[in-house]
XYZ file of C-alpha atoms in Angstrom:
502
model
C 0.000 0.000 0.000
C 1.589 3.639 -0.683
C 2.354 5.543 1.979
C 3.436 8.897 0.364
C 1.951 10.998 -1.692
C 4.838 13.443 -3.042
C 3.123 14.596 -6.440
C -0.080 15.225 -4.507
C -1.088 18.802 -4.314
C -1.632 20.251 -1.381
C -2.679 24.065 -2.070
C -6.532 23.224 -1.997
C -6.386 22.016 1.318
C -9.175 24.581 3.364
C -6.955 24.018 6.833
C -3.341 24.558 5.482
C -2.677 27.440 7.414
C -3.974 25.009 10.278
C -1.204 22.120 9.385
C 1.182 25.091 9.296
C 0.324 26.544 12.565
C 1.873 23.658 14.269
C 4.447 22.908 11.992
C 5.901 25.460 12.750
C 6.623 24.371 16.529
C 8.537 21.465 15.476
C 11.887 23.241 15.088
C 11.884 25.338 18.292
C 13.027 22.489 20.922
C 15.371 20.946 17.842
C 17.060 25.118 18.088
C 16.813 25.782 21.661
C 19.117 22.336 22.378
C 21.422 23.182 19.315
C 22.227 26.653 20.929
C 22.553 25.526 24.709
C 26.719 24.761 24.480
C 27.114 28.274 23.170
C 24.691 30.096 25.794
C 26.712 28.491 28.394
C 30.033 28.563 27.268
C 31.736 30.370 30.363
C 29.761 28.073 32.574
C 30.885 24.984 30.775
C 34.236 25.918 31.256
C 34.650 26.902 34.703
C 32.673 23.658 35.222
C 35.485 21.714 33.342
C 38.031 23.993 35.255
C 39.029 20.924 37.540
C 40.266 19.100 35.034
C 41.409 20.820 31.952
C 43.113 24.141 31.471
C 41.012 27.218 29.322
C 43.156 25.782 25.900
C 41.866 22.569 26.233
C 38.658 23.092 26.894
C 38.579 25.472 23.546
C 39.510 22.226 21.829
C 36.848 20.196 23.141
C 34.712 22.636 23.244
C 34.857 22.822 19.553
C 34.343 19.415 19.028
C 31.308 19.744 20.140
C 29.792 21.457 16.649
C 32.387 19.608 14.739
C 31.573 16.054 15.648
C 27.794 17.155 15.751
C 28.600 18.539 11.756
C 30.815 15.447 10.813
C 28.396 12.920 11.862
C 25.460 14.850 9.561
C 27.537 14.673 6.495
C 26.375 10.808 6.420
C 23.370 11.330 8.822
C 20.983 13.120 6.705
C 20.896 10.682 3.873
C 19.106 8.028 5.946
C 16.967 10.508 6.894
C 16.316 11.570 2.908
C 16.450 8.238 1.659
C 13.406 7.418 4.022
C 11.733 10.623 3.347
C 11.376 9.470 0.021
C 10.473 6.366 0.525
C 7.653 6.338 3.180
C 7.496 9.868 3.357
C 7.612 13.207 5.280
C 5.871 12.471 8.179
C 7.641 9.525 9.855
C 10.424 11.340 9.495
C 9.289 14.727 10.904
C 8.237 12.770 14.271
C 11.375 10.245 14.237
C 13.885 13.134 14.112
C 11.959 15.535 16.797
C 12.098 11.803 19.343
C 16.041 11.762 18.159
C 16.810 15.189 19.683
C 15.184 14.697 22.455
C 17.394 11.113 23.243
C 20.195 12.814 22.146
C 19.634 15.899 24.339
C 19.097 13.446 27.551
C 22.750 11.643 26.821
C 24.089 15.384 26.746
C 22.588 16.368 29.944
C 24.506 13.054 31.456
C 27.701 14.059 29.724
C 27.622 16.942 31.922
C 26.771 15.269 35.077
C 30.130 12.871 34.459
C 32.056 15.857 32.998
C 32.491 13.018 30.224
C 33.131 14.914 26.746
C 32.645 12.288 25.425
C 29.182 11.198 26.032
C 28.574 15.049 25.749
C 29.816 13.896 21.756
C 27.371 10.931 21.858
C 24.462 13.460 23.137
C 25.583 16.194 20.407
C 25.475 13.579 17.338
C 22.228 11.976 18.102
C 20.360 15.135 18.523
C 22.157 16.718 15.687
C 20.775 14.161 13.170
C 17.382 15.309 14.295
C 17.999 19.036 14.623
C 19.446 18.925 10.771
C 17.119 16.508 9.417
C 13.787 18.334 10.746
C 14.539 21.848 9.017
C 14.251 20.097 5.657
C 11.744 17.753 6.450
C 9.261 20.502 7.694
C 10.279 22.222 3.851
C 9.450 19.381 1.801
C 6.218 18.681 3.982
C 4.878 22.264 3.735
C 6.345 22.813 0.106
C 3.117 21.035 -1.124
C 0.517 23.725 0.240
C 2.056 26.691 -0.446
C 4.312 25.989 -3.416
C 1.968 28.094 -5.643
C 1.733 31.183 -3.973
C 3.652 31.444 -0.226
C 6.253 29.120 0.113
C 8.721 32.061 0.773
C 7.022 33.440 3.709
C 5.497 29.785 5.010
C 9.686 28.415 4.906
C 10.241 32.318 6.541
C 7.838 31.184 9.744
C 9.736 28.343 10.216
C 12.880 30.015 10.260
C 11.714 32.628 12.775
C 10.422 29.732 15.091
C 14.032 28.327 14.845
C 15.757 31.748 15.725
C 13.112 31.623 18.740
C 14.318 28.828 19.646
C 18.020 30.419 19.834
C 16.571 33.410 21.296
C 15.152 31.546 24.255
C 18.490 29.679 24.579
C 20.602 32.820 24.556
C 18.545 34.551 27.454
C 17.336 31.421 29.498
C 20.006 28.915 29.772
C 22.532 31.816 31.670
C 20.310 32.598 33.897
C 18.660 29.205 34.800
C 22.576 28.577 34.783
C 23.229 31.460 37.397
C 19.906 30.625 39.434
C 19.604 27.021 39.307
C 22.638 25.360 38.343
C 24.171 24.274 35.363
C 22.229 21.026 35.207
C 18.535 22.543 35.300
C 19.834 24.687 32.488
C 20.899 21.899 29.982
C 18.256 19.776 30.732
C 16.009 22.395 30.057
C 15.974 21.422 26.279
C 13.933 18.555 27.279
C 10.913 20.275 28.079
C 11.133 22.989 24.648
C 11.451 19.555 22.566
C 8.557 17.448 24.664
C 6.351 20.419 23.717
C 7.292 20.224 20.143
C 6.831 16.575 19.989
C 3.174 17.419 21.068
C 2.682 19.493 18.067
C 4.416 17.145 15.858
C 1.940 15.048 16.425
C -1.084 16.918 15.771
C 0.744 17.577 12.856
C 0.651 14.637 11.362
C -3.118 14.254 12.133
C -4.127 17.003 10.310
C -2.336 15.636 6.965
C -3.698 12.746 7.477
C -6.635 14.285 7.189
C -5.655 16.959 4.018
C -4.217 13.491 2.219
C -7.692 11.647 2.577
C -9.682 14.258 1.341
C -7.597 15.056 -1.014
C -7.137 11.934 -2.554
C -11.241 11.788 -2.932
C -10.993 14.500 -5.403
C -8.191 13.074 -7.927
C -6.544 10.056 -9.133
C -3.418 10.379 -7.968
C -1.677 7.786 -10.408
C -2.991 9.802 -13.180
C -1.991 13.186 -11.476
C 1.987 11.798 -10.896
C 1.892 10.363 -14.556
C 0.653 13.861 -16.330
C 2.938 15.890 -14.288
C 5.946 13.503 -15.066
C 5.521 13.547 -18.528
C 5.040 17.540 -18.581
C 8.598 17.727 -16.793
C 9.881 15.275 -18.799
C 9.050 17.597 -22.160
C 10.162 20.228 -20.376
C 13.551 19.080 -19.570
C 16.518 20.759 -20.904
C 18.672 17.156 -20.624
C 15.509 15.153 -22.778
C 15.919 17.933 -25.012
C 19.570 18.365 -26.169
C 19.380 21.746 -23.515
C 17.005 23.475 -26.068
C 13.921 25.175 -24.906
C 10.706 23.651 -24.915
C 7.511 25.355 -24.808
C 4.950 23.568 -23.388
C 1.543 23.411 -24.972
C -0.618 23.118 -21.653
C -3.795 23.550 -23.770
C -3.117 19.868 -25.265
C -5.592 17.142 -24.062
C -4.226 15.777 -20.963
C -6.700 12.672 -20.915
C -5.142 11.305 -24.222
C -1.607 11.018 -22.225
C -4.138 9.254 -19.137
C -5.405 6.226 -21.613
C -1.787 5.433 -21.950
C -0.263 5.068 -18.488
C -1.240 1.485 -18.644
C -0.227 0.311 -21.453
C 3.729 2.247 -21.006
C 3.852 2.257 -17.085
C 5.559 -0.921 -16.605
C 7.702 -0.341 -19.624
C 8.900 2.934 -17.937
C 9.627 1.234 -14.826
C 11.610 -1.236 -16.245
C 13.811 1.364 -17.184
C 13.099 2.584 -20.356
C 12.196 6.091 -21.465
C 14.489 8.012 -19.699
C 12.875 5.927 -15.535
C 11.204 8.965 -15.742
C 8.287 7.346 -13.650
C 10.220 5.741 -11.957
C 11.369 6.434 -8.310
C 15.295 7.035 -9.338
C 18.293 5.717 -7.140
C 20.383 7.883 -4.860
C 23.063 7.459 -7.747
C 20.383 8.505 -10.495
C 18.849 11.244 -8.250
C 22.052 13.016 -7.764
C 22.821 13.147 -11.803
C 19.449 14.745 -12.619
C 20.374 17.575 -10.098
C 21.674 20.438 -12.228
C 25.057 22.650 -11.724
C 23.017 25.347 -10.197
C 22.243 23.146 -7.130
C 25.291 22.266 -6.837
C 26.718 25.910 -6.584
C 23.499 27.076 -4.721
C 24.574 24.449 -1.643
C 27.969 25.154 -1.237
C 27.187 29.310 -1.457
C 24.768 28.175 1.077
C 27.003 26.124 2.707
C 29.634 28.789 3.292
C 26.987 31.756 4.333
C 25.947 29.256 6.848
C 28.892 28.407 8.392
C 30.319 31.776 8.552
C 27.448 32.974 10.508
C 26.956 29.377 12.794
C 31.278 29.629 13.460
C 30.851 33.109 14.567
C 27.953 31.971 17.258
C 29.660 28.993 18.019
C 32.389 31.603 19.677
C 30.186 34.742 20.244
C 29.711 34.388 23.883
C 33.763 34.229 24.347
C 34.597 36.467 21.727
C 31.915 39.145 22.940
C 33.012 38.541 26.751
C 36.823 38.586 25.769
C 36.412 42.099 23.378
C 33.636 44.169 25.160
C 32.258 42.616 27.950
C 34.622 40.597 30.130
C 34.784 36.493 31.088
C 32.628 36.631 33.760
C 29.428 34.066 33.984
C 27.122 37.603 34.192
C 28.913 38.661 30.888
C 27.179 35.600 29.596
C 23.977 37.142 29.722
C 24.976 40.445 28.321
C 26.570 38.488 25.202
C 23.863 36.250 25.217
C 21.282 39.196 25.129
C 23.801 40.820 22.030
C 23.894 37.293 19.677
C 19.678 36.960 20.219
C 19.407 39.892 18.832
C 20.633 38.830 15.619
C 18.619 35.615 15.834
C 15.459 38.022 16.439
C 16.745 39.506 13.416
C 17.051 36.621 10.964
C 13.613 35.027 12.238
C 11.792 38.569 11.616
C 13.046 39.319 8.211
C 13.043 35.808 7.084
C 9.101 35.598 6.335
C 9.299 39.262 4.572
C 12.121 38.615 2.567
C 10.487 35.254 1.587
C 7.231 37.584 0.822
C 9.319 39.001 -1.308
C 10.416 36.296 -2.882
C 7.083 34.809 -3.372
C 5.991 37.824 -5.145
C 8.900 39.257 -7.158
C 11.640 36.258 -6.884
C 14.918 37.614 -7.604
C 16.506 35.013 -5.557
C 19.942 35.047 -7.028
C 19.805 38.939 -6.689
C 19.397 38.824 -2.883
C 21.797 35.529 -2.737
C 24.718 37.931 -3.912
C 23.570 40.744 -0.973
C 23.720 38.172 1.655
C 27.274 37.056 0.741
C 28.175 41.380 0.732
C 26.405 41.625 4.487
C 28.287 38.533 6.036
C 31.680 39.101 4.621
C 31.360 42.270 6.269
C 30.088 41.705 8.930
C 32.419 39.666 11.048
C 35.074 42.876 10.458
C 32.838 45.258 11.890
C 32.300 42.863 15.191
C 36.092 43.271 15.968
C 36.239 47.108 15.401
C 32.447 48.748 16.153
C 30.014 47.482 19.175
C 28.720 44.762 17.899
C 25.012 45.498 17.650
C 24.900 47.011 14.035
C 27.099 44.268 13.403
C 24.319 41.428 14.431
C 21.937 43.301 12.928
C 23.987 42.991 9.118
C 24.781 39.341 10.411
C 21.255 38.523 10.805
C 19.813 39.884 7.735
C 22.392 38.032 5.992
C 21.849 34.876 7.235
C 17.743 35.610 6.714
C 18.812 36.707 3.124
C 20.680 33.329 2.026
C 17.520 30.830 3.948
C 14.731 32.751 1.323
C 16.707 32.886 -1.310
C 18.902 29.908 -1.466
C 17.229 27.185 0.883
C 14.214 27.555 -0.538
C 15.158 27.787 -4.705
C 16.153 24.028 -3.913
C 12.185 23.462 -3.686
C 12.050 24.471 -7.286
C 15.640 22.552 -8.858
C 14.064 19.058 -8.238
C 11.694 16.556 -8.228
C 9.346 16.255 -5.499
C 10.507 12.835 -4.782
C 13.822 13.191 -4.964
C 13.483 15.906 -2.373
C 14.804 14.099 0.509
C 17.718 13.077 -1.244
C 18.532 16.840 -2.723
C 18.206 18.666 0.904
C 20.325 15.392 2.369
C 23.029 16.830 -0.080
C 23.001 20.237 0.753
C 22.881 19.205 4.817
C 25.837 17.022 3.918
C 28.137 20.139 2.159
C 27.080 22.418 4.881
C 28.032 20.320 7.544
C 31.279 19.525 5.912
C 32.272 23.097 5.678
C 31.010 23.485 9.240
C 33.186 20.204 10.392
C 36.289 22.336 9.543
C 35.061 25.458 10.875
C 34.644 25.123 14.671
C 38.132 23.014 14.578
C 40.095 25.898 12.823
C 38.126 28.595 14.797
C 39.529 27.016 18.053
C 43.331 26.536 16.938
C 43.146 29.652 15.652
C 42.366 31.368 19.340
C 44.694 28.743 21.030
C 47.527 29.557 18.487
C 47.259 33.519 19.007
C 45.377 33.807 22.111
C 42.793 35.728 20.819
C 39.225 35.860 18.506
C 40.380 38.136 15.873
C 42.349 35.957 13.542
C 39.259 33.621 13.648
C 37.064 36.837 12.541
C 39.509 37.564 9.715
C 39.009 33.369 8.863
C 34.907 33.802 9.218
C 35.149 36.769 6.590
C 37.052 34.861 4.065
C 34.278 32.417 3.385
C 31.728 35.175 3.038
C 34.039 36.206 0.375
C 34.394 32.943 -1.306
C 30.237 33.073 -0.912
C 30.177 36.128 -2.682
C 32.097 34.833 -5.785
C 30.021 31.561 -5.921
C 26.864 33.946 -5.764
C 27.760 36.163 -8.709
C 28.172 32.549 -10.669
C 24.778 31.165 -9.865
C 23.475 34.855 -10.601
C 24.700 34.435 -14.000
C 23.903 30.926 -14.296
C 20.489 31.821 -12.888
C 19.683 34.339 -15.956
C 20.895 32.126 -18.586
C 18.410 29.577 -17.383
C 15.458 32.402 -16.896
C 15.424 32.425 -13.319
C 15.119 28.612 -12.518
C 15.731 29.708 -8.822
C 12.391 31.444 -9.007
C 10.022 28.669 -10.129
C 10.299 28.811 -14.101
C 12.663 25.924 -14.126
C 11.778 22.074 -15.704
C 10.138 20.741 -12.632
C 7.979 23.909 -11.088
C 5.261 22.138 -13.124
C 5.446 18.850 -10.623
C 3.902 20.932 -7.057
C 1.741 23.530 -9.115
C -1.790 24.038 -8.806
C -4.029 21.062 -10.932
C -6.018 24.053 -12.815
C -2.779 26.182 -14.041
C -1.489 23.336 -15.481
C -3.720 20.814 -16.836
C -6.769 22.763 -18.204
C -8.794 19.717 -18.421
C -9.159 18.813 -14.736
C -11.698 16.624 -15.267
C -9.232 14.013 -16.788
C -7.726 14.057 -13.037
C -11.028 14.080 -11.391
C -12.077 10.431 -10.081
C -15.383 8.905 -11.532
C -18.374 8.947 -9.608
């Protein structure tokens, strides 16, 4: 029996904003237990004080985000491959349950003062924390595809940021009131909450699936919007355009699914009905995906390598290591998280309306690379601000093009990729960060490093710019397989042909 419907359209649905409303939850917990070693990193080391010396600890401390982001190189694509196969919601549920078990071993890393079970904790609940943020795309990419997938991906962004926000202000003082334990643990009750709406998530499209699934045959939807994409595709047609005639008569491409449906499946005519390999998947995906994730890749990890040291590089430059300059620093860095989650839903309005994805894609790469100067060399507020609306910049224009360079059910596989380069970069990242301040006892070499890659972002941006016009603005929707999540009337005229018989 199928379990997942990824051609289905989901736009009609009269309760979508409903399904959103608590999809939205499901990345709070998975951000608030991501953030918690940062929020507490003065803590965390005068808690380790017994044992190691400030050096050390730097080195470990690092390893924390660069195990977490080796392990989800490889992670992720368990996590796609079953996405594609049984579908969105299995995973969405498995992944928020993974942080959870992963936060609980962290909590008892501290207790032991083990590192190494804190590196246990960190991997487990890293696989869910980068596994759910492109889960929760793919399953909300079917309602609002059409019209607001910009601003729909931009509320789960700002949910995520909340979930930093709330790390950066209540783990140091839960830290300073309670203890240090009550304050890591406290992830467990932000991702219990979320598992709660995850839940009722899944209910509710349920419910959108069976009702939508009265209206159409889905066999016959998949089939028409396969072949569509298939006549549309620049690599069935020697890279020449195609127009494509959307007046033609759908149903006479319906009589013949049976009769060439097991032919296609046996591999001929291109698989194109086919659910493609991991091997097969990755060759459809064109160049521009491939620059799109690493530009990503860098933006992200030049912004997530600066947070990664922001507490100790604020408290060492401007406010002093003391466990109240945690708070102060941790007040400074939400800022920039309130930043990124409130800009992310208006520049993905924007999106949604205008596109011009590759256009802002180049301005976030110009924010971040200066950014991390100014932090050194002007209070770092402004700073945050330009760091913020960088990072808010690359998640509507870059993160959510990817929607629009696949198929629908290769989806899993695509974001699995772009998890895997990001993480790879940000493997590297937290390790050279720390050598860098343990080789020259200070942050500002490893501000000088954090700019670079925003540079290197900025060249790989003005490539898929010009690789984006040359292809008439694929990152916008007007690319070979926009056709596969669009709405049933702007595409195949003769609805009826979809419609199941009475």
């Amino acid at each position: 029996m199928r379990q997942c419907f990824p051609f289905l359209n989901k736009c009609h649905y009269k309760y979508r904003w409903g399904v959103l409303g608590f999809c939205i939850w499901l990345v709070l917990g998975a951000f608030y237990c991501f953030d918690i070693p940062t929020s507490l990193h003065n803590t965390l080391q005068g808690h380790f004080s017994d044992i190691m010396t400030p050096e050390a600890f730097e080195l470990y401390y690092g390893g924390l985000y660069s195990l977490y982001s080796f392990a989800n190189i490889f992670l992720p694509f368990i996590s796609g491959k079953i996405r594609d196969q049984k579908g969105d919601r299995i995973v969405l549920i498995l992944m928020v349950v993974l942080v959870m078990i992963g936060q609980l071993i962290f909590v008892y890393g501290v207790h032991l003062k083990s590192f190494m079970v804190m590196y246990l904790g960190r991997i487990i609940s890293g696989w869910g924390i980068e596994s759910v943020v492109p889960t929760q795309t793919s399953f909300i990419s079917p309602y609002f595809k059409d019209d607001f997938l910009g601003f729909a991906v931009g509320l789960n962004e700002f949910f995520a940021t909340l979930g930093s926000i709330l790390t950066m202000y209540l783990c140091p003082k839960l830290a300073l009131e309670y203890g240090l334990l009550i304050a890591v643990s406290s992830g467990i009750f932000f991702n219990s909450f979320s598992l709660i709406c995850g839940i009722i998530t899944v209910i509710l499209d349920k419910h959108a699936e069976k009702h939508l699934l009265e209206l159409v045959n889905y066999d016959q939807v998949k089939y028409s919007v396969l072949r569509s994409s298939e006549n549309q595709s620049p690599r069935q047609s020697g890279g020449n355009n195609v127009e494509i005639n959307y007046n033609k008569n759908v149903g006479e491409d319906i009589i013949e699914v049976d009769e060439i449906q097991q032919e296609n499946q046996n591999g001929e005519d291109g698989q194109i009905l086919s659910q493609p390999d991991a091997a097969q998947a990755i060759e459809m995906f064109p160049k521009i995906f491939w620059l799109v994730s690493w530009c990503y890749a860098l933006i992200y990890s030049s912004v997530l390598g600066f947070i990664n040291i922001s507490v100790g590089l604020l408290s060492e430059r401007w406010f002093g290591v003391t466990e109240e300059s945690e708070i102060e620093a941790g007040f400074v860095v939400s800022i920039m998280w309130f930043i990124t989650g409130l800009f992310t839903p208006l520049f993905g309005s924007y999106t949604d309306k205008y596109g011009q994805r590759s256009s802002l894609l180049i301005f976030a790469t110009v924010l971040c690379t200066f950014s991390h100067l100014m932090i050194w060399y002007v209070f770092p507020f402004l700073s945050l601000i330009l760091l913020g609306t960088s990072l808010a910049l690359a998640f509507a224009s870059a993160w959510t093009g990817i929607v629009f360079l696949v198929r629908p059910d290769t989806l899993g596989k695509a974001y699995a990729l772009v998890i895997a380069v990001y993480n790879f970069t940000f493997t590297l990242v937290p390790l050279a960060v720390g050598a860098l301040r343990a080789y020259y006892g200070t942050y500002f070499y490893s501000q000088i490093m954090l700019s670079v890659l925003g540079a290197i972002a900025f060249v790989l941006s003005i490539i898929i710019y010009q690789q984006d016009q040359s292809q008439e603005n694929i990152l916008d929707g007007n690319g070979q397989y926009a056709v596969s999540a669009t709405s049933l009337e702007k595409n195949f005229p003769n609805e009826s042909a979809h419609l199941k018989e009475d």
